[in-house]
């Protein structure tokens, strides 16, 4: 980022955070009302609108988006959505553009409290919270989650890199979580997706944020779990996800 862009970014970043925070606070109340008055379906609609608003907040930074899906994804199938991970903004990006597949996220347990809207949604929206330091909690939780998404025709979203890429370069996939999902949801369809440029929003940390960026989400060819041996399946998924990453 050039010197002029960085200077411009500071006030824009502050305005962005004000609107971002306000959105979370407002939708925390709306989510509670949705769950209380309308149940699961109403809550899901509120969350979809929240994710759209969170993406719209990025327009303050001059950020634009594109979504590419030339694949045929069968309806009425549960999915395992596998994505690279570049920033926290990957979540609203996937949540909004893939909303018709009802994505449910695997999140670290620490995010289950203390964050307006986000913590509420993680606890009440059908997602799973895992303690990555405690296999006795995380592994059974993932198994149960896989069966849950199959029974309800939802989609499980997993970031196999574990942590975010700080420079856009993909990290090696950790196989354990993905193996458990595939084993316990063999009827699901794996949907690899690729995210580009969201890491540039936070390349300097939380301040200043990147401005004038274009974020993209691309859907890759779906993969049937039962048709491929697990080792080959994991390799194919990883190659598919990273195939269109641009650094």
PDB file of C-alpha atoms in Angstrom:
ATOM      1  CA  UNK A   1       0.000   0.000   0.000  1.00  0.00           C
ATOM      2  CA  UNK A   2       1.409   3.368  -1.009  1.00  0.00           C
ATOM      3  CA  UNK A   3       1.899   6.205   1.466  1.00  0.00           C
ATOM      4  CA  UNK A   4      -1.119   8.155   0.197  1.00  0.00           C
ATOM      5  CA  UNK A   5      -3.389   5.122   0.338  1.00  0.00           C
ATOM      6  CA  UNK A   6      -2.247   4.376   3.863  1.00  0.00           C
ATOM      7  CA  UNK A   7      -3.019   7.939   4.983  1.00  0.00           C
ATOM      8  CA  UNK A   8      -6.482   7.747   3.409  1.00  0.00           C
ATOM      9  CA  UNK A   9      -7.046   4.312   4.928  1.00  0.00           C
ATOM     10  CA  UNK A  10      -6.841   5.448   8.562  1.00  0.00           C
ATOM     11  CA  UNK A  11     -10.013   7.594   8.656  1.00  0.00           C
ATOM     12  CA  UNK A  12     -11.838   5.162   6.354  1.00  0.00           C
ATOM     13  CA  UNK A  13     -10.881   2.247   8.626  1.00  0.00           C
ATOM     14  CA  UNK A  14     -12.230   4.070  11.682  1.00  0.00           C
ATOM     15  CA  UNK A  15     -15.533   4.771   9.928  1.00  0.00           C
ATOM     16  CA  UNK A  16     -15.667   1.141   8.787  1.00  0.00           C
ATOM     17  CA  UNK A  17     -15.173  -0.176  12.324  1.00  0.00           C
ATOM     18  CA  UNK A  18     -17.905   2.120  13.627  1.00  0.00           C
ATOM     19  CA  UNK A  19     -20.414   0.784  11.116  1.00  0.00           C
ATOM     20  CA  UNK A  20     -19.145  -2.787  11.487  1.00  0.00           C
ATOM     21  CA  UNK A  21     -19.564  -2.654  15.264  1.00  0.00           C
ATOM     22  CA  UNK A  22     -22.965  -0.986  15.010  1.00  0.00           C
ATOM     23  CA  UNK A  23     -24.113  -3.718  12.620  1.00  0.00           C
ATOM     24  CA  UNK A  24     -23.084  -6.421  15.094  1.00  0.00           C
ATOM     25  CA  UNK A  25     -24.875  -4.720  17.978  1.00  0.00           C
ATOM     26  CA  UNK A  26     -28.102  -4.126  16.036  1.00  0.00           C
ATOM     27  CA  UNK A  27     -28.207  -7.652  14.644  1.00  0.00           C
ATOM     28  CA  UNK A  28     -27.524  -9.151  18.048  1.00  0.00           C
ATOM     29  CA  UNK A  29     -30.915  -7.809  19.099  1.00  0.00           C
ATOM     30  CA  UNK A  30     -32.523  -8.808  15.794  1.00  0.00           C
ATOM     31  CA  UNK A  31     -31.167 -12.345  16.093  1.00  0.00           C
ATOM     32  CA  UNK A  32     -32.609 -12.690  19.576  1.00  0.00           C
ATOM     33  CA  UNK A  33     -35.975 -11.485  18.316  1.00  0.00           C
ATOM     34  CA  UNK A  34     -35.729 -13.848  15.348  1.00  0.00           C
ATOM     35  CA  UNK A  35     -35.064 -16.880  17.531  1.00  0.00           C
ATOM     36  CA  UNK A  36     -37.660 -15.883  20.131  1.00  0.00           C
ATOM     37  CA  UNK A  37     -40.505 -14.921  17.812  1.00  0.00           C
ATOM     38  CA  UNK A  38     -39.857 -16.868  14.623  1.00  0.00           C
ATOM     39  CA  UNK A  39     -37.626 -19.819  15.401  1.00  0.00           C
ATOM     40  CA  UNK A  40     -34.791 -21.308  13.349  1.00  0.00           C
ATOM     41  CA  UNK A  41     -35.895 -20.240   9.883  1.00  0.00           C
ATOM     42  CA  UNK A  42     -36.448 -16.612  10.894  1.00  0.00           C
ATOM     43  CA  UNK A  43     -33.109 -16.558  12.674  1.00  0.00           C
ATOM     44  CA  UNK A  44     -31.389 -17.853   9.538  1.00  0.00           C
ATOM     45  CA  UNK A  45     -32.976 -15.080   7.489  1.00  0.00           C
ATOM     46  CA  UNK A  46     -31.765 -12.468   9.979  1.00  0.00           C
ATOM     47  CA  UNK A  47     -28.239 -13.919   9.861  1.00  0.00           C
ATOM     48  CA  UNK A  48     -28.239 -13.832   6.054  1.00  0.00           C
ATOM     49  CA  UNK A  49     -29.181 -10.160   6.125  1.00  0.00           C
ATOM     50  CA  UNK A  50     -26.503  -9.497   8.754  1.00  0.00           C
ATOM     51  CA  UNK A  51     -23.816 -11.028   6.559  1.00  0.00           C
ATOM     52  CA  UNK A  52     -24.917  -8.909   3.614  1.00  0.00           C
ATOM     53  CA  UNK A  53     -24.716  -5.791   5.792  1.00  0.00           C
ATOM     54  CA  UNK A  54     -21.248  -6.760   7.042  1.00  0.00           C
ATOM     55  CA  UNK A  55     -20.075  -7.049   3.444  1.00  0.00           C
ATOM     56  CA  UNK A  56     -21.694  -3.718   2.600  1.00  0.00           C
ATOM     57  CA  UNK A  57     -19.671  -2.136   5.402  1.00  0.00           C
ATOM     58  CA  UNK A  58     -16.559  -3.024   3.402  1.00  0.00           C
ATOM     59  CA  UNK A  59     -17.766  -0.719   0.629  1.00  0.00           C
ATOM     60  CA  UNK A  60     -16.649   2.113   2.922  1.00  0.00           C
ATOM     61  CA  UNK A  61     -13.109   0.912   2.168  1.00  0.00           C
ATOM     62  CA  UNK A  62     -13.803   0.787  -1.558  1.00  0.00           C
ATOM     63  CA  UNK A  63     -13.966  -3.013  -1.493  1.00  0.00           C
ATOM     64  CA  UNK A  64     -15.863  -4.871  -4.218  1.00  0.00           C
ATOM     65  CA  UNK A  65     -16.840  -8.528  -4.555  1.00  0.00           C
ATOM     66  CA  UNK A  66     -17.336 -11.173  -7.193  1.00  0.00           C
ATOM     67  CA  UNK A  67     -18.812 -14.658  -6.998  1.00  0.00           C
ATOM     68  CA  UNK A  68     -18.139 -17.317  -9.633  1.00  0.00           C
ATOM     69  CA  UNK A  69     -20.056 -20.574  -9.742  1.00  0.00           C
ATOM     70  CA  UNK A  70     -20.143 -22.434 -13.048  1.00  0.00           C
ATOM     71  CA  UNK A  71     -20.649 -25.794 -11.334  1.00  0.00           C
ATOM     72  CA  UNK A  72     -23.819 -27.842 -11.097  1.00  0.00           C
ATOM     73  CA  UNK A  73     -24.487 -28.475  -7.425  1.00  0.00           C
ATOM     74  CA  UNK A  74     -27.366 -30.898  -6.809  1.00  0.00           C
ATOM     75  CA  UNK A  75     -30.163 -29.600  -4.613  1.00  0.00           C
ATOM     76  CA  UNK A  76     -31.291 -31.509  -1.566  1.00  0.00           C
ATOM     77  CA  UNK A  77     -27.774 -32.694  -0.731  1.00  0.00           C
ATOM     78  CA  UNK A  78     -25.787 -31.845   2.346  1.00  0.00           C
ATOM     79  CA  UNK A  79     -22.401 -30.343   1.521  1.00  0.00           C
ATOM     80  CA  UNK A  80     -18.955 -30.159   3.038  1.00  0.00           C
ATOM     81  CA  UNK A  81     -17.669 -26.773   1.909  1.00  0.00           C
ATOM     82  CA  UNK A  82     -13.872 -26.689   2.018  1.00  0.00           C
ATOM     83  CA  UNK A  83     -12.139 -23.323   1.699  1.00  0.00           C
ATOM     84  CA  UNK A  84      -8.796 -21.649   2.093  1.00  0.00           C
ATOM     85  CA  UNK A  85      -8.692 -19.133   4.933  1.00  0.00           C
ATOM     86  CA  UNK A  86      -7.318 -15.596   4.660  1.00  0.00           C
ATOM     87  CA  UNK A  87      -9.214 -13.390   7.122  1.00  0.00           C
ATOM     88  CA  UNK A  88     -12.312 -13.184   9.301  1.00  0.00           C
ATOM     89  CA  UNK A  89     -14.134 -11.666   6.324  1.00  0.00           C
ATOM     90  CA  UNK A  90     -14.111 -15.086   4.651  1.00  0.00           C
ATOM     91  CA  UNK A  91     -17.046 -15.997   6.901  1.00  0.00           C
ATOM     92  CA  UNK A  92     -19.564 -13.364   5.704  1.00  0.00           C
ATOM     93  CA  UNK A  93     -18.313 -13.910   2.149  1.00  0.00           C
ATOM     94  CA  UNK A  94     -19.169 -17.625   2.272  1.00  0.00           C
ATOM     95  CA  UNK A  95     -22.274 -17.083   4.392  1.00  0.00           C
ATOM     96  CA  UNK A  96     -23.847 -14.638   1.937  1.00  0.00           C
ATOM     97  CA  UNK A  97     -22.873 -15.988  -1.468  1.00  0.00           C
ATOM     98  CA  UNK A  98     -23.480 -19.634  -0.506  1.00  0.00           C
ATOM     99  CA  UNK A  99     -26.490 -18.924   1.708  1.00  0.00           C
ATOM    100  CA  UNK A 100     -28.857 -21.198  -0.214  1.00  0.00           C
ATOM    101  CA  UNK A 101     -26.771 -24.166   0.964  1.00  0.00           C
ATOM    102  CA  UNK A 102     -27.337 -23.171   4.627  1.00  0.00           C
ATOM    103  CA  UNK A 103     -23.672 -23.106   5.670  1.00  0.00           C
ATOM    104  CA  UNK A 104     -22.762 -24.028   9.246  1.00  0.00           C
ATOM    105  CA  UNK A 105     -19.282 -23.279  10.528  1.00  0.00           C
ATOM    106  CA  UNK A 106     -16.714 -25.088  12.620  1.00  0.00           C
ATOM    107  CA  UNK A 107     -15.376 -22.495  15.035  1.00  0.00           C
ATOM    108  CA  UNK A 108     -12.989 -22.402  17.945  1.00  0.00           C
ATOM    109  CA  UNK A 109     -14.748 -22.469  21.266  1.00  0.00           C
ATOM    110  CA  UNK A 110     -13.374 -19.083  22.377  1.00  0.00           C
ATOM    111  CA  UNK A 111     -15.608 -17.309  19.845  1.00  0.00           C
ATOM    112  CA  UNK A 112     -18.736 -18.684  21.493  1.00  0.00           C
ATOM    113  CA  UNK A 113     -18.970 -15.820  23.960  1.00  0.00           C
ATOM    114  CA  UNK A 114     -18.238 -12.128  24.250  1.00  0.00           C
ATOM    115  CA  UNK A 115     -18.734 -10.996  20.626  1.00  0.00           C
ATOM    116  CA  UNK A 116     -22.068  -9.338  19.762  1.00  0.00           C
ATOM    117  CA  UNK A 117     -24.021 -11.196  17.060  1.00  0.00           C
ATOM    118  CA  UNK A 118     -21.170 -13.556  16.184  1.00  0.00           C
ATOM    119  CA  UNK A 119     -21.155 -15.454  19.485  1.00  0.00           C
ATOM    120  CA  UNK A 120     -24.964 -15.575  19.556  1.00  0.00           C
ATOM    121  CA  UNK A 121     -25.085 -16.994  16.030  1.00  0.00           C
ATOM    122  CA  UNK A 122     -22.389 -19.586  16.750  1.00  0.00           C
ATOM    123  CA  UNK A 123     -24.309 -20.815  19.789  1.00  0.00           C
ATOM    124  CA  UNK A 124     -27.838 -20.707  18.343  1.00  0.00           C
ATOM    125  CA  UNK A 125     -27.362 -21.116  14.591  1.00  0.00           C
ATOM    126  CA  UNK A 126     -26.465 -24.812  14.328  1.00  0.00           C
ATOM    127  CA  UNK A 127     -22.704 -24.303  14.189  1.00  0.00           C
ATOM    128  CA  UNK A 128     -20.176 -26.293  16.214  1.00  0.00           C
ATOM    129  CA  UNK A 129     -17.680 -24.932  18.719  1.00  0.00           C
ATOM    130  CA  UNK A 130     -14.554 -26.999  19.282  1.00  0.00           C
ATOM    131  CA  UNK A 131     -11.646 -26.843  21.675  1.00  0.00           C
ATOM    132  CA  UNK A 132      -8.683 -27.405  19.386  1.00  0.00           C
ATOM    133  CA  UNK A 133      -6.490 -28.207  22.394  1.00  0.00           C
ATOM    134  CA  UNK A 134      -8.826 -30.937  23.638  1.00  0.00           C
ATOM    135  CA  UNK A 135      -9.336 -33.875  21.231  1.00  0.00           C
ATOM    136  CA  UNK A 136     -11.723 -35.527  23.693  1.00  0.00           C
ATOM    137  CA  UNK A 137     -14.109 -32.633  23.106  1.00  0.00           C
ATOM    138  CA  UNK A 138     -13.362 -31.680  19.503  1.00  0.00           C
ATOM    139  CA  UNK A 139     -13.377 -35.074  17.770  1.00  0.00           C
ATOM    140  CA  UNK A 140     -16.780 -36.254  19.096  1.00  0.00           C
ATOM    141  CA  UNK A 141     -18.183 -32.770  18.450  1.00  0.00           C
ATOM    142  CA  UNK A 142     -17.085 -32.941  14.796  1.00  0.00           C
ATOM    143  CA  UNK A 143     -18.565 -36.423  14.392  1.00  0.00           C
ATOM    144  CA  UNK A 144     -21.885 -35.267  15.806  1.00  0.00           C
ATOM    145  CA  UNK A 145     -21.784 -32.146  13.636  1.00  0.00           C
ATOM    146  CA  UNK A 146     -21.261 -34.209  10.467  1.00  0.00           C
ATOM    147  CA  UNK A 147     -24.318 -36.319  11.247  1.00  0.00           C
ATOM    148  CA  UNK A 148     -26.300 -33.182  12.074  1.00  0.00           C
ATOM    149  CA  UNK A 149     -25.658 -31.548   8.698  1.00  0.00           C
ATOM    150  CA  UNK A 150     -26.533 -34.789   6.893  1.00  0.00           C
ATOM    151  CA  UNK A 151     -29.831 -35.188   8.741  1.00  0.00           C
ATOM    152  CA  UNK A 152     -30.845 -31.584   8.009  1.00  0.00           C
ATOM    153  CA  UNK A 153     -29.395 -31.082   4.504  1.00  0.00           C
ATOM    154  CA  UNK A 154     -27.161 -28.312   5.793  1.00  0.00           C
ATOM    155  CA  UNK A 155     -23.592 -27.563   4.744  1.00  0.00           C
ATOM    156  CA  UNK A 156     -20.544 -27.852   6.964  1.00  0.00           C
ATOM    157  CA  UNK A 157     -17.858 -25.243   6.318  1.00  0.00           C
ATOM    158  CA  UNK A 158     -14.293 -26.160   7.200  1.00  0.00           C
ATOM    159  CA  UNK A 159     -10.999 -24.299   6.802  1.00  0.00           C
ATOM    160  CA  UNK A 160      -8.444 -27.152   6.821  1.00  0.00           C
ATOM    161  CA  UNK A 161      -5.499 -24.748   7.030  1.00  0.00           C
ATOM    162  CA  UNK A 162      -6.557 -24.150  10.630  1.00  0.00           C
ATOM    163  CA  UNK A 163      -5.167 -20.628  10.840  1.00  0.00           C
ATOM    164  CA  UNK A 164      -5.396 -17.752   8.405  1.00  0.00           C
ATOM    165  CA  UNK A 165      -2.840 -17.179   5.699  1.00  0.00           C
ATOM    166  CA  UNK A 166      -1.138 -13.832   6.313  1.00  0.00           C
ATOM    167  CA  UNK A 167       0.111 -13.416   2.742  1.00  0.00           C
ATOM    168  CA  UNK A 168      -2.385 -15.335   0.616  1.00  0.00           C
ATOM    169  CA  UNK A 169      -0.092 -18.339   0.232  1.00  0.00           C
ATOM    170  CA  UNK A 170      -2.031 -21.511   1.091  1.00  0.00           C
ATOM    171  CA  UNK A 171      -0.895 -23.480   4.118  1.00  0.00           C
ATOM    172  CA  UNK A 172      -0.760 -27.252   4.218  1.00  0.00           C
ATOM    173  CA  UNK A 173      -4.156 -28.768   4.976  1.00  0.00           C
ATOM    174  CA  UNK A 174      -4.569 -30.526   8.317  1.00  0.00           C
ATOM    175  CA  UNK A 175      -6.479 -33.739   7.468  1.00  0.00           C
ATOM    176  CA  UNK A 176      -8.090 -34.716  10.781  1.00  0.00           C
ATOM    177  CA  UNK A 177     -11.216 -32.546  10.776  1.00  0.00           C
ATOM    178  CA  UNK A 178     -11.932 -33.145   7.106  1.00  0.00           C
ATOM    179  CA  UNK A 179     -11.488 -36.908   7.542  1.00  0.00           C
ATOM    180  CA  UNK A 180     -13.990 -36.963  10.396  1.00  0.00           C
ATOM    181  CA  UNK A 181     -16.567 -35.005   8.399  1.00  0.00           C
ATOM    182  CA  UNK A 182     -16.200 -37.269   5.353  1.00  0.00           C
ATOM    183  CA  UNK A 183     -16.345 -40.434   7.454  1.00  0.00           C
ATOM    184  CA  UNK A 184     -19.484 -39.377   9.314  1.00  0.00           C
ATOM    185  CA  UNK A 185     -21.237 -37.735   6.365  1.00  0.00           C
ATOM    186  CA  UNK A 186     -20.458 -40.118   3.468  1.00  0.00           C
ATOM    187  CA  UNK A 187     -23.607 -39.089   1.579  1.00  0.00           C
ATOM    188  CA  UNK A 188     -22.517 -35.440   1.537  1.00  0.00           C
ATOM    189  CA  UNK A 189     -20.930 -33.777  -1.456  1.00  0.00           C
ATOM    190  CA  UNK A 190     -17.605 -31.979  -1.024  1.00  0.00           C
ATOM    191  CA  UNK A 191     -17.666 -28.474  -2.475  1.00  0.00           C
ATOM    192  CA  UNK A 192     -14.198 -26.892  -2.717  1.00  0.00           C
ATOM    193  CA  UNK A 193     -14.178 -23.091  -2.853  1.00  0.00           C
ATOM    194  CA  UNK A 194     -11.383 -20.568  -3.282  1.00  0.00           C
ATOM    195  CA  UNK A 195     -11.161 -17.118  -1.712  1.00  0.00           C
ATOM    196  CA  UNK A 196      -8.824 -14.450  -3.002  1.00  0.00           C
ATOM    197  CA  UNK A 197      -7.566 -11.151  -1.601  1.00  0.00           C
ATOM    198  CA  UNK A 198      -9.309 -11.046   1.774  1.00  0.00           C
ATOM    199  CA  UNK A 199      -5.888 -11.284   3.464  1.00  0.00           C
ATOM    200  CA  UNK A 200      -5.029  -7.892   1.967  1.00  0.00           C
ATOM    201  CA  UNK A 201      -7.694  -6.287   4.166  1.00  0.00           C
ATOM    202  CA  UNK A 202      -5.585  -6.997   7.255  1.00  0.00           C
ATOM    203  CA  UNK A 203      -2.064  -7.257   5.886  1.00  0.00           C
ATOM    204  CA  UNK A 204      -1.000  -4.428   8.234  1.00  0.00           C
ATOM    205  CA  UNK A 205      -3.102  -5.682  11.130  1.00  0.00           C
ATOM    206  CA  UNK A 206      -6.424  -4.176  12.117  1.00  0.00           C
ATOM    207  CA  UNK A 207      -5.290  -0.647  11.277  1.00  0.00           C
ATOM    208  CA  UNK A 208      -4.911   0.583   8.619  1.00  0.00           C
ATOM    209  CA  UNK A 209      -7.077  -1.726   6.573  1.00  0.00           C
ATOM    210  CA  UNK A 210      -6.605  -2.370   2.898  1.00  0.00           C
ATOM    211  CA  UNK A 211      -8.665  -0.167   0.592  1.00  0.00           C
ATOM    212  CA  UNK A 212      -9.820  -0.447  -3.007  1.00  0.00           C
ATOM    213  CA  UNK A 213      -9.580  -4.243  -3.016  1.00  0.00           C
ATOM    214  CA  UNK A 214     -11.513  -6.832  -4.988  1.00  0.00           C
ATOM    215  CA  UNK A 215     -12.478  -9.959  -3.046  1.00  0.00           C
ATOM    216  CA  UNK A 216     -13.541 -13.063  -4.928  1.00  0.00           C
ATOM    217  CA  UNK A 217     -15.160 -16.378  -4.099  1.00  0.00           C
ATOM    218  CA  UNK A 218     -15.010 -19.177  -6.677  1.00  0.00           C
ATOM    219  CA  UNK A 219     -16.764 -22.527  -6.494  1.00  0.00           C
ATOM    220  CA  UNK A 220     -14.756 -25.492  -7.775  1.00  0.00           C
ATOM    221  CA  UNK A 221     -15.972 -28.844  -9.115  1.00  0.00           C
ATOM    222  CA  UNK A 222     -17.926 -30.861  -6.518  1.00  0.00           C
ATOM    223  CA  UNK A 223     -16.462 -34.191  -5.403  1.00  0.00           C
ATOM    224  CA  UNK A 224     -18.338 -37.328  -4.358  1.00  0.00           C
ATOM    225  CA  UNK A 225     -16.940 -38.726  -1.115  1.00  0.00           C
ATOM    226  CA  UNK A 226     -17.746 -42.387  -1.710  1.00  0.00           C
ATOM    227  CA  UNK A 227     -16.149 -42.541  -5.160  1.00  0.00           C
ATOM    228  CA  UNK A 228     -12.571 -41.797  -4.032  1.00  0.00           C
ATOM    229  CA  UNK A 229     -10.275 -43.409  -1.403  1.00  0.00           C
ATOM    230  CA  UNK A 230      -9.849 -41.068   1.546  1.00  0.00           C
ATOM    231  CA  UNK A 231      -6.173 -40.255   0.953  1.00  0.00           C
ATOM    232  CA  UNK A 232      -6.777 -39.480  -2.697  1.00  0.00           C
ATOM    233  CA  UNK A 233      -9.923 -37.565  -1.761  1.00  0.00           C
ATOM    234  CA  UNK A 234      -8.045 -35.246   0.605  1.00  0.00           C
ATOM    235  CA  UNK A 235      -5.315 -34.617  -1.976  1.00  0.00           C
ATOM    236  CA  UNK A 236      -7.907 -33.865  -4.661  1.00  0.00           C
ATOM    237  CA  UNK A 237      -9.771 -31.459  -2.389  1.00  0.00           C
ATOM    238  CA  UNK A 238      -6.609 -29.569  -1.464  1.00  0.00           C
ATOM    239  CA  UNK A 239      -5.473 -29.274  -5.085  1.00  0.00           C
ATOM    240  CA  UNK A 240      -8.907 -28.045  -6.109  1.00  0.00           C
ATOM    241  CA  UNK A 241      -9.093 -25.369  -3.405  1.00  0.00           C
ATOM    242  CA  UNK A 242      -5.636 -23.949  -4.110  1.00  0.00           C
ATOM    243  CA  UNK A 243      -5.899 -24.256  -7.908  1.00  0.00           C
ATOM    244  CA  UNK A 244      -7.094 -20.667  -8.420  1.00  0.00           C
ATOM    245  CA  UNK A 245      -5.478 -18.890  -5.467  1.00  0.00           C
ATOM    246  CA  UNK A 246      -3.770 -15.703  -6.641  1.00  0.00           C
ATOM    247  CA  UNK A 247      -0.995 -14.214  -4.516  1.00  0.00           C
TER     248      UNK A 247
END
